[in-house]
Every structure is written in C-alpha cells, then in structure tokens.
Amino acid sequence: GNSVTQMEGPVTLSEEAFLTINCTYTATGYPSLFWYVQYPGEGLQLLLKATKADDKGSNKGFEATYRKETTSFHLEKGSVQVSDSAVYFCALWLNNAGNMLTFGGGTRLMVKP
Amino acid sequence: ETGVTQSPTHLIKTRGQQVTLRCSSQSGHNTVSWYQQALGQGPQFIFQYYREEENGRGNFPPRFSGLQFPNYSSELNVNALELDDSALYLCASSHPGQGPGNTIYFGEGSWLTVV
C-alpha cells in the first residue's frame, strides 16, 4: 500500500538555523506530494506541494523538491524563526487511490530564540 | 482562514453514545473528506463525499458514517463511541475533486473526547 515516513521529532533548533525534515514515500504510481503545517490547537494548513517529479514547491521560505529516484520530498528552510514552531506533516495523494491523502506521522519543530 | 468551518470545536461524550460533527466546505467546493487525527499522530482518512455520494473510504468500521447535503456541507456520525475514538476530527474540502492540481483546505477540527 501507499505510505509516508517522516523523521521522528522533536527537532529543536535555534533561531536562524537551517532546517531539514526528511520525508520518504512508498506509492504504486506517481503521487502528488504535500507538506502541511499544524500550529498548536489548530487544523492543517497547506504549506507547499509538488505534482510531478523534479517539481519544487516553495512557500514562506520553505522548499521541497519531488525526487522520484529517491522517493523523497524533504522539507528545507534556510533560516527558521520562533514562529515556525509547529508540527509538519508530509502527505501524498494518488488518483484512483480512494481519493485520500496519506499522511506521515508528523515532525514537531521547536525553534528557540 | 481556509473557509472550511467545523462544529462543535470541542465536545465530551460517554462511551456507547453517538456523536454528529458538522462541516461547511469552502464556497463552491463539492468534495468533502473527513480525517481522524489521534493525539501525536498523522491524520487518517475516514471517507470522502462528492456530490452527495460516498466516493472513497478508509479503514474505518461502519459505525462511522456520513452525509453530504445539496449545499455540499457534510456530517460525520459515529455510533457506539469507544474510548479510542477520542481524537481531532478534520474536515477537508476541495473542487472539483482531489486532483493533483487542486488545493485541499482543512478546517480547524472538532476535538472529541470519549470518557
């Protein structure tokens, strides 16, 4: 079946540090890939997406590149801020796969001033 | 602000009871999906409704059921509540279906505690 694996957290960084959150996937087909962010006590917000291999999604300084050869979609940011503290979820969507998003377990990011 | 609204935001139920959660999708979105997010885990797909018909279901028992109305709003019903049903229930809307180019918008969720 389809699945998403994320690095376990929490990830603790100092402000302005470089961030990488690893995400790999297993899918029968060519999925679209997403990163969602969940701030404390809130729902999910779409952070960025990529719909085909080698696409780069970007938003608010975050980037992720769809790597088909390594089945990965790692999230990066060059300089994190305290306000980036949240839980980040990697997800995939496949056509004709129940029309559902398959999520990873989430990675909590804590940024200290 | 995603335009997806859910109610209630928090509720407490007793094991064995029934619960109904509601969702208003973003204007014009005809596809609504429901997800269950247990504490510390990623969301799990429950089912999806498209134009008032169920259009995909995850690995949840039949006591999880839903409805979609002509205005595309939706309900999630859970019968015979169990303690493990305690979770955040998320509603997501999109149009015209969760195609690869379409953005999927989530609501703030309904926190259900079963005691």
PDB file of C-alpha atoms in Angstrom:
ATOM      1  CA  GLY A   1       0.000   0.000   0.000  1.00  0.00           C
ATOM      2  CA  ASN A   2       0.884   3.658  -0.014  1.00  0.00           C
ATOM      3  CA  SER A   3       2.770   5.123   2.913  1.00  0.00           C
ATOM      4  CA  VAL A   4       4.754   8.151   4.067  1.00  0.00           C
ATOM      5  CA  THR A   5       7.649   8.062   6.508  1.00  0.00           C
ATOM      6  CA  GLN A   6       8.946  11.158   8.266  1.00  0.00           C
ATOM      7  CA  MET A   7      11.870  11.648  10.577  1.00  0.00           C
ATOM      8  CA  GLU A   8      10.839  11.477  14.179  1.00  0.00           C
ATOM      9  CA  GLY A   9      10.877  14.577  16.281  1.00  0.00           C
ATOM     10  CA  PRO A  10      11.023  16.708  18.090  1.00  0.00           C
ATOM     11  CA  VAL A  11      13.521  18.708  16.120  1.00  0.00           C
ATOM     12  CA  THR A  12      14.922  21.518  18.251  1.00  0.00           C
ATOM     13  CA  LEU A  13      16.778  24.365  16.573  1.00  0.00           C
ATOM     14  CA  SER A  14      17.983  27.811  17.431  1.00  0.00           C
ATOM     15  CA  GLU A  15      16.564  30.767  15.556  1.00  0.00           C
ATOM     16  CA  GLU A  16      18.203  31.303  12.130  1.00  0.00           C
ATOM     17  CA  ALA A  17      19.410  27.699  11.933  1.00  0.00           C
ATOM     18  CA  PHE A  18      18.966  25.593   8.805  1.00  0.00           C
ATOM     19  CA  LEU A  19      16.078  23.153   8.803  1.00  0.00           C
ATOM     20  CA  THR A  20      15.700  19.813   7.086  1.00  0.00           C
ATOM     21  CA  ILE A  21      12.815  17.449   7.765  1.00  0.00           C
ATOM     22  CA  ASN A  22      13.126  14.202   5.863  1.00  0.00           C
ATOM     23  CA  CYS A  23      10.170  12.581   4.119  1.00  0.00           C
ATOM     24  CA  THR A  24      10.146   9.446   2.002  1.00  0.00           C
ATOM     25  CA  TYR A  25       7.206   7.713   0.445  1.00  0.00           C
ATOM     26  CA  THR A  26       6.069   4.418  -0.998  1.00  0.00           C
ATOM     27  CA  ALA A  27       3.408   4.532  -3.672  1.00  0.00           C
ATOM     28  CA  THR A  28       2.083   2.442  -6.537  1.00  0.00           C
ATOM     29  CA  GLY A  29       2.089   5.122  -9.194  1.00  0.00           C
ATOM     30  CA  TYR A  30       3.072   8.757  -9.395  1.00  0.00           C
ATOM     31  CA  PRO A  31       1.716  10.668  -6.430  1.00  0.00           C
ATOM     32  CA  SER A  32       1.361  14.345  -5.752  1.00  0.00           C
ATOM     33  CA  LEU A  33       3.274  15.358  -2.633  1.00  0.00           C
ATOM     34  CA  PHE A  34       2.398  17.890   0.034  1.00  0.00           C
ATOM     35  CA  TRP A  35       3.693  19.450   3.207  1.00  0.00           C
ATOM     36  CA  TYR A  36       1.123  20.600   5.734  1.00  0.00           C
ATOM     37  CA  VAL A  37       1.783  22.555   8.940  1.00  0.00           C
ATOM     38  CA  GLN A  38      -0.242  22.391  12.133  1.00  0.00           C
ATOM     39  CA  TYR A  39       0.190  25.137  14.720  1.00  0.00           C
ATOM     40  CA  PRO A  40      -0.788  24.368  18.331  1.00  0.00           C
ATOM     41  CA  GLY A  41      -4.528  23.899  18.713  1.00  0.00           C
ATOM     42  CA  GLU A  42      -5.248  24.456  15.032  1.00  0.00           C
ATOM     43  CA  GLY A  43      -6.119  22.479  11.924  1.00  0.00           C
ATOM     44  CA  LEU A  44      -3.855  21.750   8.982  1.00  0.00           C
ATOM     45  CA  GLN A  45      -2.589  24.407   6.609  1.00  0.00           C
ATOM     46  CA  LEU A  46      -1.121  23.587   3.236  1.00  0.00           C
ATOM     47  CA  LEU A  47       2.483  24.759   3.197  1.00  0.00           C
ATOM     48  CA  LEU A  48       3.584  23.647  -0.274  1.00  0.00           C
ATOM     49  CA  LYS A  49       3.034  20.978  -2.885  1.00  0.00           C
ATOM     50  CA  ALA A  50       4.579  19.338  -5.947  1.00  0.00           C
ATOM     51  CA  THR A  51       2.649  17.353  -8.502  1.00  0.00           C
ATOM     52  CA  LYS A  52       5.358  15.704 -10.604  1.00  0.00           C
ATOM     53  CA  ALA A  53       8.959  14.593 -10.438  1.00  0.00           C
ATOM     54  CA  ASP A  54      11.601  17.340 -10.127  1.00  0.00           C
ATOM     55  CA  ASP A  55       8.971  19.944  -9.241  1.00  0.00           C
ATOM     56  CA  LYS A  56       9.965  22.257  -6.411  1.00  0.00           C
ATOM     57  CA  GLY A  57       7.288  23.536  -4.081  1.00  0.00           C
ATOM     58  CA  SER A  58       8.016  26.669  -2.102  1.00  0.00           C
ATOM     59  CA  ASN A  59       6.240  28.972   0.312  1.00  0.00           C
ATOM     60  CA  LYS A  60       7.213  31.285   3.175  1.00  0.00           C
ATOM     61  CA  GLY A  61      10.899  30.401   2.780  1.00  0.00           C
ATOM     62  CA  PHE A  62      10.240  26.652   2.886  1.00  0.00           C
ATOM     63  CA  GLU A  63      11.157  24.456  -0.078  1.00  0.00           C
ATOM     64  CA  ALA A  64      10.805  20.812  -1.037  1.00  0.00           C
ATOM     65  CA  THR A  65      11.804  19.043  -4.254  1.00  0.00           C
ATOM     66  CA  TYR A  66       9.980  15.971  -5.566  1.00  0.00           C
ATOM     67  CA  ARG A  67      12.712  13.357  -6.060  1.00  0.00           C
ATOM     68  CA  LYS A  68      11.326  10.339  -7.855  1.00  0.00           C
ATOM     69  CA  GLU A  69      14.657   8.464  -7.910  1.00  0.00           C
ATOM     70  CA  THR A  70      14.909   8.536  -4.114  1.00  0.00           C
ATOM     71  CA  THR A  71      11.127   8.690  -3.473  1.00  0.00           C
ATOM     72  CA  SER A  72      11.693  11.683  -1.232  1.00  0.00           C
ATOM     73  CA  PHE A  73      10.240  15.124  -0.573  1.00  0.00           C
ATOM     74  CA  HIS A  74      12.437  16.649   2.132  1.00  0.00           C
ATOM     75  CA  LEU A  75      11.388  19.975   3.619  1.00  0.00           C
ATOM     76  CA  GLU A  76      14.059  22.678   3.990  1.00  0.00           C
ATOM     77  CA  LYS A  77      14.299  26.235   5.222  1.00  0.00           C
ATOM     78  CA  GLY A  78      17.442  28.294   5.310  1.00  0.00           C
ATOM     79  CA  SER A  79      16.740  30.290   8.468  1.00  0.00           C
ATOM     80  CA  VAL A  80      13.997  29.264  10.882  1.00  0.00           C
ATOM     81  CA  GLN A  81      12.108  31.611  13.172  1.00  0.00           C
ATOM     82  CA  VAL A  82      10.429  31.031  16.510  1.00  0.00           C
ATOM     83  CA  SER A  83       7.098  31.405  14.714  1.00  0.00           C
ATOM     84  CA  ASP A  84       7.898  28.299  12.627  1.00  0.00           C
ATOM     85  CA  SER A  85       7.453  26.127  15.719  1.00  0.00           C
ATOM     86  CA  ALA A  86       4.715  23.675  14.767  1.00  0.00           C
ATOM     87  CA  VAL A  87       4.117  20.107  13.636  1.00  0.00           C
ATOM     88  CA  TYR A  88       4.891  19.398   9.985  1.00  0.00           C
ATOM     89  CA  PHE A  89       3.187  16.625   8.027  1.00  0.00           C
ATOM     90  CA  CYS A  90       4.283  15.160   4.735  1.00  0.00           C
ATOM     91  CA  ALA A  91       1.475  13.649   2.641  1.00  0.00           C
ATOM     92  CA  LEU A  92       0.832  12.049  -0.714  1.00  0.00           C
ATOM     93  CA  TRP A  93      -2.214  11.875  -2.970  1.00  0.00           C
ATOM     94  CA  LEU A  94      -2.774   9.349  -5.712  1.00  0.00           C
ATOM     95  CA  ASN A  95      -5.503   9.366  -8.293  1.00  0.00           C
ATOM     96  CA  ASN A  96      -7.804   6.353  -8.019  1.00  0.00           C
ATOM     97  CA  ALA A  97      -6.496   5.516  -4.548  1.00  0.00           C
ATOM     98  CA  GLY A  98      -9.656   6.210  -2.603  1.00  0.00           C
ATOM     99  CA  ASN A  99      -9.289   9.933  -3.215  1.00  0.00           C
ATOM    100  CA  MET A 100      -7.448  10.303   0.058  1.00  0.00           C
ATOM    101  CA  LEU A 101      -4.364  11.981   1.386  1.00  0.00           C
ATOM    102  CA  THR A 102      -1.936   9.602   3.090  1.00  0.00           C
ATOM    103  CA  PHE A 103      -0.038  11.360   5.866  1.00  0.00           C
ATOM    104  CA  GLY A 104       3.187  10.692   7.658  1.00  0.00           C
ATOM    105  CA  GLY A 105       3.271  10.703  11.431  1.00  0.00           C
ATOM    106  CA  GLY A 106       4.341  14.316  11.700  1.00  0.00           C
ATOM    107  CA  THR A 107       7.527  16.002  12.914  1.00  0.00           C
ATOM    108  CA  ARG A 108       7.403  18.541  15.710  1.00  0.00           C
ATOM    109  CA  LEU A 109       9.714  21.517  15.245  1.00  0.00           C
ATOM    110  CA  MET A 110      10.703  23.665  18.191  1.00  0.00           C
ATOM    111  CA  VAL A 111      12.661  26.828  17.491  1.00  0.00           C
ATOM    112  CA  LYS A 112      14.330  28.563  20.420  1.00  0.00           C
ATOM    113  CA  PRO A 113      15.227  32.259  20.428  1.00  0.00           C
TER     114      PRO A 113
ATOM    115  CA  GLU B   1      -8.565  31.275   7.060  1.00  0.00           C
ATOM    116  CA  THR B   2      -9.491  28.395   4.752  1.00  0.00           C
ATOM    117  CA  GLY B   3     -13.236  28.937   4.520  1.00  0.00           C
ATOM    118  CA  VAL B   4     -13.902  25.482   5.970  1.00  0.00           C
ATOM    119  CA  THR B   5     -15.815  25.659   9.235  1.00  0.00           C
ATOM    120  CA  GLN B   6     -16.455  22.849  11.674  1.00  0.00           C
ATOM    121  CA  SER B   7     -18.673  22.485  14.699  1.00  0.00           C
ATOM    122  CA  PRO B   8     -18.554  21.902  17.532  1.00  0.00           C
ATOM    123  CA  THR B   9     -14.940  22.725  18.321  1.00  0.00           C
ATOM    124  CA  HIS B  10     -14.811  20.611  21.458  1.00  0.00           C
ATOM    125  CA  LEU B  11     -17.113  18.017  22.938  1.00  0.00           C
ATOM    126  CA  ILE B  12     -17.109  15.258  25.515  1.00  0.00           C
ATOM    127  CA  LYS B  13     -19.167  12.095  25.112  1.00  0.00           C
ATOM    128  CA  THR B  14     -19.627   8.915  27.088  1.00  0.00           C
ATOM    129  CA  ARG B  15     -18.651   5.523  25.735  1.00  0.00           C
ATOM    130  CA  GLY B  16     -21.549   3.966  23.833  1.00  0.00           C
ATOM    131  CA  GLN B  17     -23.110   7.290  22.877  1.00  0.00           C
ATOM    132  CA  GLN B  18     -23.467   8.703  19.377  1.00  0.00           C
ATOM    133  CA  VAL B  19     -21.975  11.924  18.024  1.00  0.00           C
ATOM    134  CA  THR B  20     -22.559  14.134  14.985  1.00  0.00           C
ATOM    135  CA  LEU B  21     -19.901  16.518  13.727  1.00  0.00           C
ATOM    136  CA  ARG B  22     -20.600  19.141  11.089  1.00  0.00           C
ATOM    137  CA  CYS B  23     -18.615  20.794   8.351  1.00  0.00           C
ATOM    138  CA  SER B  24     -19.281  23.637   5.952  1.00  0.00           C
ATOM    139  CA  SER B  25     -16.991  23.454   2.977  1.00  0.00           C
ATOM    140  CA  GLN B  26     -15.413  26.372   1.213  1.00  0.00           C
ATOM    141  CA  SER B  27     -17.798  28.076  -1.167  1.00  0.00           C
ATOM    142  CA  GLY B  28     -18.148  26.122  -4.403  1.00  0.00           C
ATOM    143  CA  HIS B  29     -16.226  23.083  -3.177  1.00  0.00           C
ATOM    144  CA  ASN B  30     -18.233  19.948  -3.933  1.00  0.00           C
ATOM    145  CA  THR B  31     -15.885  17.406  -2.359  1.00  0.00           C
ATOM    146  CA  VAL B  32     -15.592  16.900   1.382  1.00  0.00           C
ATOM    147  CA  SER B  33     -13.346  14.444   3.194  1.00  0.00           C
ATOM    148  CA  TRP B  34     -13.107  13.529   6.856  1.00  0.00           C
ATOM    149  CA  TYR B  35      -9.953  12.567   8.721  1.00  0.00           C
ATOM    150  CA  GLN B  36      -9.291  11.323  12.238  1.00  0.00           C
ATOM    151  CA  GLN B  37      -6.149  12.548  13.972  1.00  0.00           C
ATOM    152  CA  ALA B  38      -5.274  10.800  17.205  1.00  0.00           C
ATOM    153  CA  LEU B  39      -3.001  12.644  19.598  1.00  0.00           C
ATOM    154  CA  GLY B  40       0.580  12.692  18.345  1.00  0.00           C
ATOM    155  CA  GLN B  41      -0.243  11.008  15.041  1.00  0.00           C
ATOM    156  CA  GLY B  42      -0.908  11.959  11.454  1.00  0.00           C
ATOM    157  CA  PRO B  43      -4.463  12.246  10.148  1.00  0.00           C
ATOM    158  CA  GLN B  44      -6.133   9.057   8.904  1.00  0.00           C
ATOM    159  CA  PHE B  45      -8.653   9.169   6.062  1.00  0.00           C
ATOM    160  CA  ILE B  46     -12.174   8.168   7.066  1.00  0.00           C
ATOM    161  CA  PHE B  47     -14.193   8.810   3.890  1.00  0.00           C
ATOM    162  CA  GLN B  48     -14.961  11.307   1.169  1.00  0.00           C
ATOM    163  CA  TYR B  49     -18.182  12.659  -0.291  1.00  0.00           C
ATOM    164  CA  TYR B  50     -18.567  14.004  -3.801  1.00  0.00           C
ATOM    165  CA  ARG B  51     -21.889  15.438  -4.933  1.00  0.00           C
ATOM    166  CA  GLU B  52     -23.705  13.794  -2.026  1.00  0.00           C
ATOM    167  CA  GLU B  53     -22.315  10.296  -2.691  1.00  0.00           C
ATOM    168  CA  GLU B  54     -19.599   8.466  -0.768  1.00  0.00           C
ATOM    169  CA  ASN B  55     -16.555   8.438  -3.010  1.00  0.00           C
ATOM    170  CA  GLY B  56     -13.859   6.548  -1.148  1.00  0.00           C
ATOM    171  CA  ARG B  57     -13.496   5.107   2.317  1.00  0.00           C
ATOM    172  CA  GLY B  58     -10.577   4.347   4.575  1.00  0.00           C
ATOM    173  CA  ASN B  59     -10.155   1.533   7.061  1.00  0.00           C
ATOM    174  CA  PHE B  60     -12.894   2.563   9.490  1.00  0.00           C
ATOM    175  CA  PRO B  61     -15.830   0.439  10.693  1.00  0.00           C
ATOM    176  CA  PRO B  62     -19.425   1.032   9.547  1.00  0.00           C
ATOM    177  CA  ARG B  63     -20.292   2.824  12.768  1.00  0.00           C
ATOM    178  CA  PHE B  64     -18.515   5.763  11.142  1.00  0.00           C
ATOM    179  CA  SER B  65     -20.983   7.167   8.626  1.00  0.00           C
ATOM    180  CA  GLY B  66     -21.528  10.413   6.828  1.00  0.00           C
ATOM    181  CA  LEU B  67     -23.774  12.611   4.772  1.00  0.00           C
ATOM    182  CA  GLN B  68     -23.321  15.390   2.285  1.00  0.00           C
ATOM    183  CA  PHE B  69     -26.103  17.871   1.619  1.00  0.00           C
ATOM    184  CA  PRO B  70     -27.065  19.709  -1.582  1.00  0.00           C
ATOM    185  CA  ASN B  71     -25.157  22.781  -0.395  1.00  0.00           C
ATOM    186  CA  TYR B  72     -22.082  20.497  -0.033  1.00  0.00           C
ATOM    187  CA  SER B  73     -21.944  20.762   3.735  1.00  0.00           C
ATOM    188  CA  SER B  74     -21.330  17.470   5.473  1.00  0.00           C
ATOM    189  CA  GLU B  75     -21.834  15.497   8.659  1.00  0.00           C
ATOM    190  CA  LEU B  76     -19.781  12.776  10.276  1.00  0.00           C
ATOM    191  CA  ASN B  77     -21.702  10.434  12.551  1.00  0.00           C
ATOM    192  CA  VAL B  78     -20.088   7.977  14.917  1.00  0.00           C
ATOM    193  CA  ASN B  79     -22.229   5.416  16.731  1.00  0.00           C
ATOM    194  CA  ALA B  80     -21.383   3.307  19.771  1.00  0.00           C
ATOM    195  CA  LEU B  81     -18.465   5.512  20.737  1.00  0.00           C
ATOM    196  CA  GLU B  82     -15.328   3.843  22.039  1.00  0.00           C
ATOM    197  CA  LEU B  83     -12.534   5.359  24.090  1.00  0.00           C
ATOM    198  CA  ASP B  84     -10.184   5.070  21.097  1.00  0.00           C
ATOM    199  CA  ASP B  85     -12.460   7.366  19.114  1.00  0.00           C
ATOM    200  CA  SER B  86     -11.056  10.254  21.135  1.00  0.00           C
ATOM    201  CA  ALA B  87      -9.291  12.382  18.536  1.00  0.00           C
ATOM    202  CA  LEU B  88      -9.320  15.533  16.462  1.00  0.00           C
ATOM    203  CA  TYR B  89     -11.707  15.142  13.522  1.00  0.00           C
ATOM    204  CA  LEU B  90     -10.747  17.181  10.496  1.00  0.00           C
ATOM    205  CA  CYS B  91     -12.888  18.111   7.549  1.00  0.00           C
ATOM    206  CA  ALA B  92     -11.279  18.969   4.216  1.00  0.00           C
ATOM    207  CA  SER B  93     -12.830  20.430   1.090  1.00  0.00           C
ATOM    208  CA  SER B  94     -11.709  20.745  -2.494  1.00  0.00           C
ATOM    209  CA  HIS B  95     -13.066  21.192  -6.017  1.00  0.00           C
ATOM    210  CA  PRO B  96     -13.618  19.507  -8.378  1.00  0.00           C
ATOM    211  CA  GLY B  97     -12.236  16.549  -6.517  1.00  0.00           C
ATOM    212  CA  GLN B  98      -8.787  15.980  -5.046  1.00  0.00           C
ATOM    213  CA  GLY B  99      -6.977  16.162  -8.333  1.00  0.00           C
ATOM    214  CA  PRO B 100      -3.253  16.744  -8.304  1.00  0.00           C
ATOM    215  CA  GLY B 101      -3.567  20.410  -9.133  1.00  0.00           C
ATOM    216  CA  ASN B 102      -6.278  21.158  -6.619  1.00  0.00           C
ATOM    217  CA  THR B 103      -5.670  22.559  -3.197  1.00  0.00           C
ATOM    218  CA  ILE B 104      -7.248  20.745  -0.289  1.00  0.00           C
ATOM    219  CA  TYR B 105      -8.399  23.031   2.516  1.00  0.00           C
ATOM    220  CA  PHE B 106      -8.772  21.829   6.086  1.00  0.00           C
ATOM    221  CA  GLY B 107     -10.964  23.154   8.852  1.00  0.00           C
ATOM    222  CA  GLU B 108      -9.817  23.762  12.429  1.00  0.00           C
ATOM    223  CA  GLY B 109     -11.228  20.430  13.534  1.00  0.00           C
ATOM    224  CA  SER B 110     -13.535  19.105  16.224  1.00  0.00           C
ATOM    225  CA  TRP B 111     -11.912  17.722  19.351  1.00  0.00           C
ATOM    226  CA  LEU B 112     -13.837  14.687  20.592  1.00  0.00           C
ATOM    227  CA  THR B 113     -13.132  13.178  23.995  1.00  0.00           C
ATOM    228  CA  VAL B 114     -14.827   9.896  24.891  1.00  0.00           C
ATOM    229  CA  VAL B 115     -14.932   9.068  28.576  1.00  0.00           C
TER     230      VAL B 115
END
